[in-house]
Amino acid sequence: MQQVEWEKLINSVRENGGWPKLLRLLGYTPAPRKVANGRYLTMRCPFHSEKTASMHFDTEGDGTYICYGCQNQGDFFRFIRRVKDWSQRKVERFLRRHFST
């Protein structure tokens, strides 16, 4: 996928529900809670075991996430690839199906 197409797809994700919608589609319910004036969502990290929420999702900025426990970080694409263990092509199809306008 070309860079311009990829940027359009990522912008489409941000504009059409972003992290809250994506996390619901991936089965994270109840939804992660909002912190820091509603800008961030936080939840327990799916990549390591923990008792308190250390993963933060930026809902207003660049659409990134970071776990302060295991230091895993990235964007929508990387999160889906890590959680679902999907190929790049499958992630692209998933994002287009659920977020393209």
PDB file of C-alpha atoms in Angstrom:
ATOM      1  CA  MET A   1       0.000   0.000   0.000  1.00  0.00           C
ATOM      2  CA  GLN A   2       1.328   3.420  -0.924  1.00  0.00           C
ATOM      3  CA  GLN A   3       2.012   6.010   1.777  1.00  0.00           C
ATOM      4  CA  VAL A   4      -0.751   8.370   0.597  1.00  0.00           C
ATOM      5  CA  GLU A   5      -3.344   5.592   0.634  1.00  0.00           C
ATOM      6  CA  TRP A   6      -2.183   4.480   4.076  1.00  0.00           C
ATOM      7  CA  GLU A   7      -2.463   8.024   5.482  1.00  0.00           C
ATOM      8  CA  LYS A   8      -6.002   8.321   4.066  1.00  0.00           C
ATOM      9  CA  LEU A   9      -6.973   5.035   5.712  1.00  0.00           C
ATOM     10  CA  ILE A  10      -5.519   6.069   9.099  1.00  0.00           C
ATOM     11  CA  ASN A  11      -7.298   9.445   8.873  1.00  0.00           C
ATOM     12  CA  SER A  12     -10.516   7.611   8.061  1.00  0.00           C
ATOM     13  CA  VAL A  13     -10.104   5.508  11.211  1.00  0.00           C
ATOM     14  CA  ARG A  14      -9.585   8.665  13.309  1.00  0.00           C
ATOM     15  CA  GLU A  15     -12.618  10.407  11.778  1.00  0.00           C
ATOM     16  CA  ASN A  16     -14.973   7.425  11.990  1.00  0.00           C
ATOM     17  CA  GLY A  17     -14.729   6.294  15.569  1.00  0.00           C
ATOM     18  CA  GLY A  18     -11.010   5.922  16.276  1.00  0.00           C
ATOM     19  CA  TRP A  19      -9.835   3.928  19.278  1.00  0.00           C
ATOM     20  CA  PRO A  20     -13.233   3.569  21.005  1.00  0.00           C
ATOM     21  CA  LYS A  21     -14.799   1.940  17.941  1.00  0.00           C
ATOM     22  CA  LEU A  22     -11.718  -0.116  17.116  1.00  0.00           C
ATOM     23  CA  LEU A  23     -11.427  -1.522  20.643  1.00  0.00           C
ATOM     24  CA  ARG A  24     -15.145  -2.452  20.639  1.00  0.00           C
ATOM     25  CA  LEU A  25     -14.740  -4.210  17.276  1.00  0.00           C
ATOM     26  CA  LEU A  26     -11.791  -6.172  18.659  1.00  0.00           C
ATOM     27  CA  GLY A  27     -13.886  -7.306  21.630  1.00  0.00           C
ATOM     28  CA  TYR A  28     -12.581  -5.105  24.429  1.00  0.00           C
ATOM     29  CA  THR A  29     -15.700  -4.597  26.507  1.00  0.00           C
ATOM     30  CA  PRO A  30     -16.479  -2.921  28.732  1.00  0.00           C
ATOM     31  CA  ALA A  31     -14.795  -0.074  26.948  1.00  0.00           C
ATOM     32  CA  PRO A  32     -11.555   1.261  28.388  1.00  0.00           C
ATOM     33  CA  ARG A  33     -12.082   4.243  30.677  1.00  0.00           C
ATOM     34  CA  LYS A  34     -11.265   7.838  29.794  1.00  0.00           C
ATOM     35  CA  VAL A  35      -8.544   9.728  31.626  1.00  0.00           C
ATOM     36  CA  ALA A  36      -6.807  13.127  31.304  1.00  0.00           C
ATOM     37  CA  ASN A  37      -9.853  15.221  30.379  1.00  0.00           C
ATOM     38  CA  GLY A  38     -11.153  12.531  28.033  1.00  0.00           C
ATOM     39  CA  ARG A  39      -8.204  12.623  25.657  1.00  0.00           C
ATOM     40  CA  TYR A  40      -6.857   9.191  26.564  1.00  0.00           C
ATOM     41  CA  LEU A  41      -8.426   5.788  27.026  1.00  0.00           C
ATOM     42  CA  THR A  42      -6.743   3.403  29.402  1.00  0.00           C
ATOM     43  CA  MET A  43      -7.037  -0.332  29.985  1.00  0.00           C
ATOM     44  CA  ARG A  44      -5.023  -3.354  31.027  1.00  0.00           C
ATOM     45  CA  CYS A  45      -2.421  -4.278  28.464  1.00  0.00           C
ATOM     46  CA  PRO A  46      -3.249  -7.397  26.410  1.00  0.00           C
ATOM     47  CA  PHE A  47       0.472  -8.076  25.838  1.00  0.00           C
ATOM     48  CA  HIS A  48       1.470  -8.833  29.429  1.00  0.00           C
ATOM     49  CA  SER A  49      -0.200  -9.712  32.711  1.00  0.00           C
ATOM     50  CA  GLU A  50      -0.942  -6.866  35.091  1.00  0.00           C
ATOM     51  CA  LYS A  51      -3.386  -5.806  37.796  1.00  0.00           C
ATOM     52  CA  THR A  52      -3.792  -2.136  36.894  1.00  0.00           C
ATOM     53  CA  ALA A  53      -4.328  -0.372  33.605  1.00  0.00           C
ATOM     54  CA  SER A  54      -1.047   0.746  32.041  1.00  0.00           C
ATOM     55  CA  MET A  55      -2.019   0.985  28.358  1.00  0.00           C
ATOM     56  CA  HIS A  56      -3.026   4.421  27.079  1.00  0.00           C
ATOM     57  CA  PHE A  57      -4.666   5.250  23.741  1.00  0.00           C
ATOM     58  CA  ASP A  58      -4.488   8.813  22.378  1.00  0.00           C
ATOM     59  CA  THR A  59      -7.982   9.568  21.068  1.00  0.00           C
ATOM     60  CA  GLU A  60      -7.401  13.150  19.914  1.00  0.00           C
ATOM     61  CA  GLY A  61      -3.821  13.325  18.673  1.00  0.00           C
ATOM     62  CA  ASP A  62      -2.057  11.023  16.287  1.00  0.00           C
ATOM     63  CA  GLY A  63      -3.962   7.840  17.181  1.00  0.00           C
ATOM     64  CA  THR A  64      -1.115   6.110  18.963  1.00  0.00           C
ATOM     65  CA  TYR A  65      -0.978   3.830  21.978  1.00  0.00           C
ATOM     66  CA  ILE A  66       1.658   3.048  24.594  1.00  0.00           C
ATOM     67  CA  CYS A  67       1.891   0.609  27.461  1.00  0.00           C
ATOM     68  CA  TYR A  68       3.904   2.011  30.331  1.00  0.00           C
ATOM     69  CA  GLY A  69       4.374  -1.505  31.714  1.00  0.00           C
ATOM     70  CA  CYS A  70       5.940  -3.350  28.754  1.00  0.00           C
ATOM     71  CA  GLN A  71       6.775  -0.293  26.579  1.00  0.00           C
ATOM     72  CA  ASN A  72       4.817  -1.631  23.599  1.00  0.00           C
ATOM     73  CA  GLN A  73       3.679   1.251  21.403  1.00  0.00           C
ATOM     74  CA  GLY A  74       2.426   2.055  17.938  1.00  0.00           C
ATOM     75  CA  ASP A  75      -0.637   3.019  15.923  1.00  0.00           C
ATOM     76  CA  PHE A  76      -3.950   1.385  14.966  1.00  0.00           C
ATOM     77  CA  PHE A  77      -2.247  -0.909  12.485  1.00  0.00           C
ATOM     78  CA  ARG A  78       0.450  -2.195  14.833  1.00  0.00           C
ATOM     79  CA  PHE A  79      -2.043  -2.747  17.648  1.00  0.00           C
ATOM     80  CA  ILE A  80      -4.294  -4.921  15.476  1.00  0.00           C
ATOM     81  CA  ARG A  81      -1.342  -6.874  14.099  1.00  0.00           C
ATOM     82  CA  ARG A  82      -0.086  -7.606  17.620  1.00  0.00           C
ATOM     83  CA  VAL A  83      -3.482  -8.438  19.164  1.00  0.00           C
ATOM     84  CA  LYS A  84      -4.846 -10.543  16.307  1.00  0.00           C
ATOM     85  CA  ASP A  85      -1.567 -11.766  14.768  1.00  0.00           C
ATOM     86  CA  TRP A  86      -2.903 -10.808  11.341  1.00  0.00           C
ATOM     87  CA  SER A  87      -1.024 -10.094   8.126  1.00  0.00           C
ATOM     88  CA  GLN A  88      -0.705  -6.561   6.817  1.00  0.00           C
ATOM     89  CA  ARG A  89      -3.237  -7.338   4.093  1.00  0.00           C
ATOM     90  CA  LYS A  90      -5.816  -8.652   6.562  1.00  0.00           C
ATOM     91  CA  VAL A  91      -5.447  -5.576   8.780  1.00  0.00           C
ATOM     92  CA  GLU A  92      -5.921  -3.304   5.753  1.00  0.00           C
ATOM     93  CA  ARG A  93      -9.096  -5.160   4.756  1.00  0.00           C
ATOM     94  CA  PHE A  94     -10.429  -4.974   8.336  1.00  0.00           C
ATOM     95  CA  LEU A  95      -9.796  -1.217   8.583  1.00  0.00           C
ATOM     96  CA  ARG A  96     -11.339  -0.540   5.157  1.00  0.00           C
ATOM     97  CA  ARG A  97     -14.412  -2.629   5.950  1.00  0.00           C
ATOM     98  CA  HIS A  98     -15.121  -0.893   9.247  1.00  0.00           C
ATOM     99  CA  PHE A  99     -13.767   2.634   8.801  1.00  0.00           C
ATOM    100  CA  SER A 100     -13.721   3.695   5.135  1.00  0.00           C
ATOM    101  CA  THR A 101     -16.176   6.358   4.120  1.00  0.00           C
TER     102      THR A 101
END
